Short mmCIF file of C-alpha atoms in Angstrom, two decimals:
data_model
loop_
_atom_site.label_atom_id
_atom_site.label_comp_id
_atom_site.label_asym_id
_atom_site.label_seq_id
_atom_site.Cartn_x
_atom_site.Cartn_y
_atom_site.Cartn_z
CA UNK A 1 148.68 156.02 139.04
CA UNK A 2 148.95 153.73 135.74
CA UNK A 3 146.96 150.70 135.70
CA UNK A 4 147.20 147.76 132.94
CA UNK A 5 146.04 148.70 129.56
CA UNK A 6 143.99 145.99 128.98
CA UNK A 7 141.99 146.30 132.46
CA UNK A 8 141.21 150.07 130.91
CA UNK A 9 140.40 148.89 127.85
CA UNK A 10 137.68 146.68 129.45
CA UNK A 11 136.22 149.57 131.36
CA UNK A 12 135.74 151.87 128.05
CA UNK A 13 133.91 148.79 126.88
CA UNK A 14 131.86 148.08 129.25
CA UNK A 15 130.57 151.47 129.47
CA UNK A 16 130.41 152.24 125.41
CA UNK A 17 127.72 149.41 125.71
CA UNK A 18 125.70 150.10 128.72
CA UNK A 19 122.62 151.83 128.34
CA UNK A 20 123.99 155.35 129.53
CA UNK A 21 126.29 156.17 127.30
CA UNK A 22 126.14 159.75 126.09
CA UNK A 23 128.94 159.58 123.70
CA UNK A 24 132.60 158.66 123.30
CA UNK A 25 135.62 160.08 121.41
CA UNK A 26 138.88 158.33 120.66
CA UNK A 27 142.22 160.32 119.18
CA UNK A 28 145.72 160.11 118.71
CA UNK A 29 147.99 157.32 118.72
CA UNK A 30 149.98 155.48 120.48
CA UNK A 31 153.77 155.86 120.76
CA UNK A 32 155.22 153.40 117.73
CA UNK A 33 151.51 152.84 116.48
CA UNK A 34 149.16 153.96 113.36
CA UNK A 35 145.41 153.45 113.71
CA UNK A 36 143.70 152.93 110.61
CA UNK A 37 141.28 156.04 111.30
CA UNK A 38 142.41 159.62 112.72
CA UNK A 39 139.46 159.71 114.99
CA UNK A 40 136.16 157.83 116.44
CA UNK A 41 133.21 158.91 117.67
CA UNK A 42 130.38 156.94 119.47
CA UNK A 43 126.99 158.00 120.66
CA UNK A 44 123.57 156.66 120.63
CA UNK A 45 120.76 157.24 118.37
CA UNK A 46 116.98 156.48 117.78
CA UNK A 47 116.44 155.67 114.06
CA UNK A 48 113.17 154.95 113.13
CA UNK A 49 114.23 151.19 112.95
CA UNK A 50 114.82 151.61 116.66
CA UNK A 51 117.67 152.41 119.04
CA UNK A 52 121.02 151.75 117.27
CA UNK A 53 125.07 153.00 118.84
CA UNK A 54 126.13 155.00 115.80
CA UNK A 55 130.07 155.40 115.00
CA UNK A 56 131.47 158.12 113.28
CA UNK A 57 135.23 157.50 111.76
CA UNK A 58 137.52 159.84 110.07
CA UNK A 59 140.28 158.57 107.77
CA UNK A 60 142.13 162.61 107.42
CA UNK A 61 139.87 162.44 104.19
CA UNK A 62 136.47 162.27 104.97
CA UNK A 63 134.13 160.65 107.75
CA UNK A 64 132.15 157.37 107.76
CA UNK A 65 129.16 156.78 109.60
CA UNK A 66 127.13 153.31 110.38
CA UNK A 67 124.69 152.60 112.97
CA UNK A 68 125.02 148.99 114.25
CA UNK A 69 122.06 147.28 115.99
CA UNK A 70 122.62 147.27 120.20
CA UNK A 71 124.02 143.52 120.93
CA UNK A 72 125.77 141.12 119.21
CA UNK A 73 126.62 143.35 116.47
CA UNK A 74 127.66 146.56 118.39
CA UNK A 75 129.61 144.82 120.78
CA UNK A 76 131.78 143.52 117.42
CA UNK A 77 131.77 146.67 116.32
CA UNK A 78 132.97 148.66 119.32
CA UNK A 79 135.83 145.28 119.59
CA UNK A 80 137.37 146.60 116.41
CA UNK A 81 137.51 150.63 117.74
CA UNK A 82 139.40 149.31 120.84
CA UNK A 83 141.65 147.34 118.94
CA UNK A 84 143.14 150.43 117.20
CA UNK A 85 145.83 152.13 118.60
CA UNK A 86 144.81 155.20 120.05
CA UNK A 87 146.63 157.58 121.97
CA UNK A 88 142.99 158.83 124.33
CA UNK A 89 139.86 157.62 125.16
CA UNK A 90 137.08 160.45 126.58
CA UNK A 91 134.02 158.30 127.45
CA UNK A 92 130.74 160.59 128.99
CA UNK A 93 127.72 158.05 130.45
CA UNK A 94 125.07 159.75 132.42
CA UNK A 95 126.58 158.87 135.49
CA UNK A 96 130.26 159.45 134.73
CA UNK A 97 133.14 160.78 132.50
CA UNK A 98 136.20 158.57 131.85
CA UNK A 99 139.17 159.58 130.15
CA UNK A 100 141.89 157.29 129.51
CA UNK A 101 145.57 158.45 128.03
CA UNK A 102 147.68 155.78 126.84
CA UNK A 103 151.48 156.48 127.72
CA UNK A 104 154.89 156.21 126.18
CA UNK A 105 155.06 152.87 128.31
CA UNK A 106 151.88 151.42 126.85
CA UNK A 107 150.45 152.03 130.43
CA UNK A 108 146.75 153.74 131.00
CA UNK A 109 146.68 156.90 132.91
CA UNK A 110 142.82 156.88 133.78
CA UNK A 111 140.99 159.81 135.24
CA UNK A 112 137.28 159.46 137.08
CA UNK A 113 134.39 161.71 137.20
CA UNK A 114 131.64 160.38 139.19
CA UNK A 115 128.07 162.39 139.28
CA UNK A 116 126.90 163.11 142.48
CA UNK A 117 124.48 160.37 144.20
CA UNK A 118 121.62 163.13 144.81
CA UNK A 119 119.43 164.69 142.10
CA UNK A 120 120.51 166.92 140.11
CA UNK A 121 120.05 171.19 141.21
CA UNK A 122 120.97 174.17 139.55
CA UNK A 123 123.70 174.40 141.21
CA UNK A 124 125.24 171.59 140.03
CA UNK A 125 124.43 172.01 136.85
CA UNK A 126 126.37 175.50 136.79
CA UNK A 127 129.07 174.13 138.19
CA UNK A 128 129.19 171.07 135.74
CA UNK A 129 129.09 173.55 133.23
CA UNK A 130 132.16 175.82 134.81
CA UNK A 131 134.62 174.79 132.42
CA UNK A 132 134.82 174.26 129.20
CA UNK A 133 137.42 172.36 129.19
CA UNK A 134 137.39 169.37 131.65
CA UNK A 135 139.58 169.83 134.52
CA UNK A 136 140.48 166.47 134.41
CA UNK A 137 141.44 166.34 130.73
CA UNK A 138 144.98 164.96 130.04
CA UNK A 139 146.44 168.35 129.06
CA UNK A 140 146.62 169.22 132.25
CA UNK A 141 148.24 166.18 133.31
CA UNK A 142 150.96 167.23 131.10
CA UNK A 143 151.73 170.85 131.09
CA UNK A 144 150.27 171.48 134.39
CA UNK A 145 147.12 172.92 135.62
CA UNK A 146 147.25 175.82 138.39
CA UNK A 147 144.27 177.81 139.27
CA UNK A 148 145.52 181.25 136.81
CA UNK A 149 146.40 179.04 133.94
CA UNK A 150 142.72 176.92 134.35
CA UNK A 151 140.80 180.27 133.89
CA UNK A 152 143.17 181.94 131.29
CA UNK A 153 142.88 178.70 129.18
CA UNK A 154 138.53 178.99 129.78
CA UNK A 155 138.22 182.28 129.15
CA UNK A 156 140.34 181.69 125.94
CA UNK A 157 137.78 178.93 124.86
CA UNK A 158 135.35 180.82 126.21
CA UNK A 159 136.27 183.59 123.67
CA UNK A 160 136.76 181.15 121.06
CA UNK A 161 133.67 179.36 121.19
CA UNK A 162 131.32 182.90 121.02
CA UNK A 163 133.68 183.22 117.59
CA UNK A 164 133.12 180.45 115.89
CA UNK A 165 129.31 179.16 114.50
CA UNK A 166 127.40 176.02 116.46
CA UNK A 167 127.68 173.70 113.41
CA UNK A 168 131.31 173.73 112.68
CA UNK A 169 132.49 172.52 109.19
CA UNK A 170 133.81 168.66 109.42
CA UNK A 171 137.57 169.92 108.83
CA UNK A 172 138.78 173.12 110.86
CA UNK A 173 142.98 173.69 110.52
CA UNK A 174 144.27 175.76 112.52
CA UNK A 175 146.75 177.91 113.16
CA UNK A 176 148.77 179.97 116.30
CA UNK A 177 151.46 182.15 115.05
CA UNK A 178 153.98 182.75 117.99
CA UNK A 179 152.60 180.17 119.66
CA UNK A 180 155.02 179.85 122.34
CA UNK A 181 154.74 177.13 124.86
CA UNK A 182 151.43 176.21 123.09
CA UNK A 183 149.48 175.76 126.19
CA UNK A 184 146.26 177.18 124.15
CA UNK A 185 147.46 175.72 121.14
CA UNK A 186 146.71 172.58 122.84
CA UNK A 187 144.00 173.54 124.45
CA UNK A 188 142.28 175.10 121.51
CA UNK A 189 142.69 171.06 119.72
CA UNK A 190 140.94 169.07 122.92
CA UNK A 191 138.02 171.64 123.12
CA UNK A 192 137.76 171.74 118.99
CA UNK A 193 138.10 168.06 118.79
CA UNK A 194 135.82 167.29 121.82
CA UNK A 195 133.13 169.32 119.52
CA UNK A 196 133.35 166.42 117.12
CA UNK A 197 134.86 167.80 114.04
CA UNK A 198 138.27 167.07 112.61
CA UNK A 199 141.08 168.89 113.82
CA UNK A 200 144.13 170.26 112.61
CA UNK A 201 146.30 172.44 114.38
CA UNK A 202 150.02 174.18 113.47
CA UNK A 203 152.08 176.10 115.99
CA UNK A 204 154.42 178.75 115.11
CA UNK A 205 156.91 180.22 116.75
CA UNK A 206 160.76 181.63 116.13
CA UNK A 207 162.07 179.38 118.87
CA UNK A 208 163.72 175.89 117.81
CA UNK A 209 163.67 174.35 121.84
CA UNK A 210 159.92 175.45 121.80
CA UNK A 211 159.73 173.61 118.71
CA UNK A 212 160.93 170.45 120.05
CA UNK A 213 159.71 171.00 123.28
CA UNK A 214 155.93 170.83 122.07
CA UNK A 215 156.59 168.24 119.68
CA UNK A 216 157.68 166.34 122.26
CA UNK A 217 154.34 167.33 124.29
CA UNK A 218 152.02 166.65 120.99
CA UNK A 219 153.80 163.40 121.47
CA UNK A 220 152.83 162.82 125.36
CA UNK A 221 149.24 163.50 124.61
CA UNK A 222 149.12 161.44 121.54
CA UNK A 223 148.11 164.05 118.98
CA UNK A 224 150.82 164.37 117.39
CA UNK A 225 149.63 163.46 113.49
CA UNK A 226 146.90 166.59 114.17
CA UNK A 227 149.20 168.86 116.25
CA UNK A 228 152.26 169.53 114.67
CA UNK A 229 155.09 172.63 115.43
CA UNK A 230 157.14 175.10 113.05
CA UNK A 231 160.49 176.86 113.93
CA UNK A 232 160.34 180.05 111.86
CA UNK A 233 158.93 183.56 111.37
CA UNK A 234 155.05 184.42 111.81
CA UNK A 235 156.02 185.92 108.66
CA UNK A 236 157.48 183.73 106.75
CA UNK A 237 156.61 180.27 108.39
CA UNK A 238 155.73 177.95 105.62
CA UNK A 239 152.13 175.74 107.12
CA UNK A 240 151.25 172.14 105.81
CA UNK A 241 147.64 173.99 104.93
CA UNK A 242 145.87 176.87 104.34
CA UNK A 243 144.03 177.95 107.68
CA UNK A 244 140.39 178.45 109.03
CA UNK A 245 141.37 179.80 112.22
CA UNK A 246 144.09 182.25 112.89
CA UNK A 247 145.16 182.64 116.75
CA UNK A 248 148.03 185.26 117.48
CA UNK A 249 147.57 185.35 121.62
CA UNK A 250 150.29 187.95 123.18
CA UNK A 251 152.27 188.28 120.16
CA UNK A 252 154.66 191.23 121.31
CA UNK A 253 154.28 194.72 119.20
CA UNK A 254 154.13 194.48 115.25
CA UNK A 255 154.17 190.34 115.71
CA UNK A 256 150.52 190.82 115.77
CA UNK A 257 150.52 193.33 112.82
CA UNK A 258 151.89 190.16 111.08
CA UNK A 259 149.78 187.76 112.48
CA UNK A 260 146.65 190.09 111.07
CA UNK A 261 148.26 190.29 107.85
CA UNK A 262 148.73 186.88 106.81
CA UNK A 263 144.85 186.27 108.56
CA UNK A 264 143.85 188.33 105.84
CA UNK A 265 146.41 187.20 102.79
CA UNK A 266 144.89 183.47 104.07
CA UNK A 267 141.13 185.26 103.80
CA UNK A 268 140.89 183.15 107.14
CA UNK A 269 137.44 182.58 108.10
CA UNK A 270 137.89 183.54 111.82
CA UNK A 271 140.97 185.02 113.48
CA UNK A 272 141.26 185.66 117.73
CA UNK A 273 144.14 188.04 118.59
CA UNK A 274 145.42 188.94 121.98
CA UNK A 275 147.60 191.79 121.06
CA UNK A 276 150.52 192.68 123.53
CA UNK A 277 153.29 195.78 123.84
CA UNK A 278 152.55 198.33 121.42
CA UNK A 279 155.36 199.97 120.91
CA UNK A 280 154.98 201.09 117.42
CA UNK A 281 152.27 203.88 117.53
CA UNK A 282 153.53 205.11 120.93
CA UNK A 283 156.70 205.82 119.58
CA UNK A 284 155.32 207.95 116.74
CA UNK A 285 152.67 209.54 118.74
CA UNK A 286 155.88 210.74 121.07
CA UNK A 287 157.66 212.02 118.15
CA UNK A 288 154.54 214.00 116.49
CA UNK A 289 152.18 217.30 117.65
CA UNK A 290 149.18 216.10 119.32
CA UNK A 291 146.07 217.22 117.24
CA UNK A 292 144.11 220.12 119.48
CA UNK A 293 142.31 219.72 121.95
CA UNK A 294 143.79 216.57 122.71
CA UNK A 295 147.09 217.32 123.86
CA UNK A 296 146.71 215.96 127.16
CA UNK A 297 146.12 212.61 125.86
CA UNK A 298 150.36 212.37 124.97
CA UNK A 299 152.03 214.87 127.24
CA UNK A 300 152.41 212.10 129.99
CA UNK A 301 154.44 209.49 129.36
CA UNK A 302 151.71 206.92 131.03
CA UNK A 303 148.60 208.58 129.44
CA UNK A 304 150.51 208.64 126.35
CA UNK A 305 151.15 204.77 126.55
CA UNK A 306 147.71 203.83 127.14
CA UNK A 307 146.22 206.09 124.48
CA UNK A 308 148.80 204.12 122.02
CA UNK A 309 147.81 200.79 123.16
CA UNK A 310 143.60 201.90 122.22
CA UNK A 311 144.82 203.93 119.23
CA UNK A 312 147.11 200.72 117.87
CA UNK A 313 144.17 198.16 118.49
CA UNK A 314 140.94 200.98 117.11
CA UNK A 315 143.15 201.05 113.72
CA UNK A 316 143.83 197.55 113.60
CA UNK A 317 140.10 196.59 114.19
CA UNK A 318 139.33 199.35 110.97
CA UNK A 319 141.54 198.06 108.74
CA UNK A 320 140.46 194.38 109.37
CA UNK A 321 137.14 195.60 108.31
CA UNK A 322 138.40 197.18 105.14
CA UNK A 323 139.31 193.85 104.86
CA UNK A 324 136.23 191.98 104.63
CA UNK A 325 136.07 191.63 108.14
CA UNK A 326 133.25 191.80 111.06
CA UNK A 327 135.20 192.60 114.09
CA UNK A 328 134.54 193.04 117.87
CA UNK A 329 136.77 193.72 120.69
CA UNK A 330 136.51 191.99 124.05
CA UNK A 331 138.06 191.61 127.38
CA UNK A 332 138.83 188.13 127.19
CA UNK A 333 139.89 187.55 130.87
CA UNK A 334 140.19 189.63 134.43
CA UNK A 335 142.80 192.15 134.57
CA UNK A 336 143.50 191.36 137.64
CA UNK A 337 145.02 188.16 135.50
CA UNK A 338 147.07 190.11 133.35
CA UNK A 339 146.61 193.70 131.98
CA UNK A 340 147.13 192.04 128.41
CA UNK A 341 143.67 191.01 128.70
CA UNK A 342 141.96 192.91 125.05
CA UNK A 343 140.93 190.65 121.96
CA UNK A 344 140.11 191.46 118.39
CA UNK A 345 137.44 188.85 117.26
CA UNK A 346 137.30 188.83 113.64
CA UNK A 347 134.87 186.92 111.35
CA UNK A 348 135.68 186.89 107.52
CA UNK A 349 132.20 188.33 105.54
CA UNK A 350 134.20 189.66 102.22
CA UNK A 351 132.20 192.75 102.54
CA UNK A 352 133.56 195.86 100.59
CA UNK A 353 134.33 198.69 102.87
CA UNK A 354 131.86 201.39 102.98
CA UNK A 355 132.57 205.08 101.94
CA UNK A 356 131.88 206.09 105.60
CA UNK A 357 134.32 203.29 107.18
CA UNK A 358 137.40 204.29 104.39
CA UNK A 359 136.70 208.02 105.64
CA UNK A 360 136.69 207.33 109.17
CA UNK A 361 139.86 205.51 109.02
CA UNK A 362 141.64 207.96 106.91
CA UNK A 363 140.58 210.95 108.94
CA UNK A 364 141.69 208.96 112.22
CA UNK A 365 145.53 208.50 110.91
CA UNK A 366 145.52 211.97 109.01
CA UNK A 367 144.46 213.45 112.29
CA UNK A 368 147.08 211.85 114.19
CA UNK A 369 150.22 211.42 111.48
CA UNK A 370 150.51 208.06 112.72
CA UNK A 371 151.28 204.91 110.07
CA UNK A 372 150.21 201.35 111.40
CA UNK A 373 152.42 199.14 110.93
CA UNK A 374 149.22 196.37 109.51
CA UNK A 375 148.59 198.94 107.14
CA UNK A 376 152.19 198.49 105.31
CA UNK A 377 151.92 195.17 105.52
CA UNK A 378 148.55 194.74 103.80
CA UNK A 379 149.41 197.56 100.94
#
């Protein structure tokens, strides 16, 4: 239910400046409004001139940080952060989690954690710790939130966050080719963001009515200056930077062979790929003579399709390391979710291929006559 702005307003105050405040974030903007910073951040620290509430702004360029003295002087400060126009407020307190989204009607959608009364056990700290992702967090207030699409979206952060280092650089872009309805496009910005680094994040995908359609979302949830969409090719998409972080999650067949290749053209730092439908390699391998003794692997149509799917994804995993690449491959979520459910991890290291790792992955496609598709595209 909305409530006034102003009352919510008065809330985030009153708990940025109470002695339990863990740390705040604000974001995004408000429909018809520019704040003079991208994004806030609030949080207390000891100095060794005592306790001070230090804020962290970002201008797109760079971030400023000042510690202002509890009092007088951080209540003026914190006055001026709530007087931008920002689109979300996440507060955390050691009681209590508050987020606040601002809406198209200037309204406050407001959302309430409470901690439980009783100390503290295990238990509830395990289950405080079950998503990643707050199940409360305005995303889902906008594209939904059933039970399968909660755990797909954690064990997609879940993969993301064992990718990337702790101490992530100030400025991470990012990019999703075919990203669909850019469910974990979004999600991938609110878990990045909530890690307290600057966030940029471009969605591709063929699709013009996606295009609008998650404009129009990046709109709703007030990130729309960090999140923005482009209608075109994963090929050929032109991106307003060059990315860190390269998602392709169920691009179908050879859309992830491109996705790979321009990963590695961008000498992305880290890439996550959820390939899907390999067609490619299971047509050749039904058109070729299985090496001996491993005819059985493609005389059955079913046994031959499987084989192709862990044939496709073993030559796309070697060729990212002849790329520079450290690569692992994971189940990222149940099958019982979907059967879609492998990942190629990459991290960029710019090593040189080894003389063992080029003859391992030429005697794997001489043995088999089969020619990836990645590999054309890198050559």
């Amino acid at each position: 239910m909305p409530q006034p702005l102003d009352q919510a307003l008065a809330e985030v105050r009153e708990l940025l400046l109470a002695p339990g405040l863990t740390r705040a974030v604000a974001a995004g903007r408000r429909r018809g409004y520019v704040p003079s910073v991208t994004r806030a951040q609030v949080r207390p620290v000891t100095l060794k001139s005592g306790p001070k509430l230090q804020i962290v702004t970002d201008d797109g360029a760079r971030p400023f940080t000042r510690n202002v003295a509890p009092g007088a002087e951080a209540a003026a400060a914190i006055d001026e952060l709530l007087a931008e126009p920002f689109g979300n407020w996440h507060v955390e307190t050691d009681s209590a989690t508050v987020q606040v989204r601002i809406t198209k009607k200037g309204d406050a959608q407001v959302h309430r954690a409470a901690a439980a009364a009783a100390p503290a056990t295990p238990q509830d700290h395990d289950r405080a710790k079950q998503w990643l992702l707050d199940p409360g967090d305005p995303l889902f207030a906008v594209i939904g939130g059933n039970a399968a699409k909660r755990r797909q979206i954690d064990a997609f952060l879940r993969a993301l966050a064992a990718t990337l280092p702790d101490e992530l650089p100030p400025t991470l872009r990012v990019v999703d080719l075919g990203c669909g309805n850019a469910y974990l496009t979004f999600a991938a910005y609110r878990y990045l963001a909530g890690r307290g680094v600057t966030v940029q994040v471009a969605g591709v995908d063929v699709r013009e009515d996606q295009h609008v359609r998650n404009g129009e979302v990046a709109t709703e949830l007030g990130c729309s200056d960090e999140v923005t969409f482009v209608a075109g090719t994963i090929e050929a998409a032109e991106l307003p930077f060059t990315p860190d972080l390269v998602l392709a999650l169920h691009a179908c067949d050879t859309a992830t062979d491109q996705a790979l290749a321009r990963a590695v053209r961008w000498e992305a730092r880290w890439v996550l790929a959820a390939p899907c439908c390999h067609h490619d390699i299971a047509a050749q391998l039904k058109g070729n003579t299985s090496p001996s003794p491993y005819g059985e692997f493609t005389r059955h149509a079913i046994l031959r399709e499987r084989f192709a799917d862990v044939l496709t994804d073993s030559l796309r995993a070697g060729l990212l390391r002849l790329n520079g690449y450290r690569v692992d491959v994971v189940e990222f979520i149940d099958s019982a979710h979907t059967p879609r459910n492998l990942m190629l991890r990459a991290r960029r290291t710019g090593a040189a291929p080894t003389a063992e790792q080029r003859a391992e992955y030429d005697a794997l496609i001489g043995q088999w006559e089969v020619k990836p598709a990645l590999a054309g595209l890198l050559s």
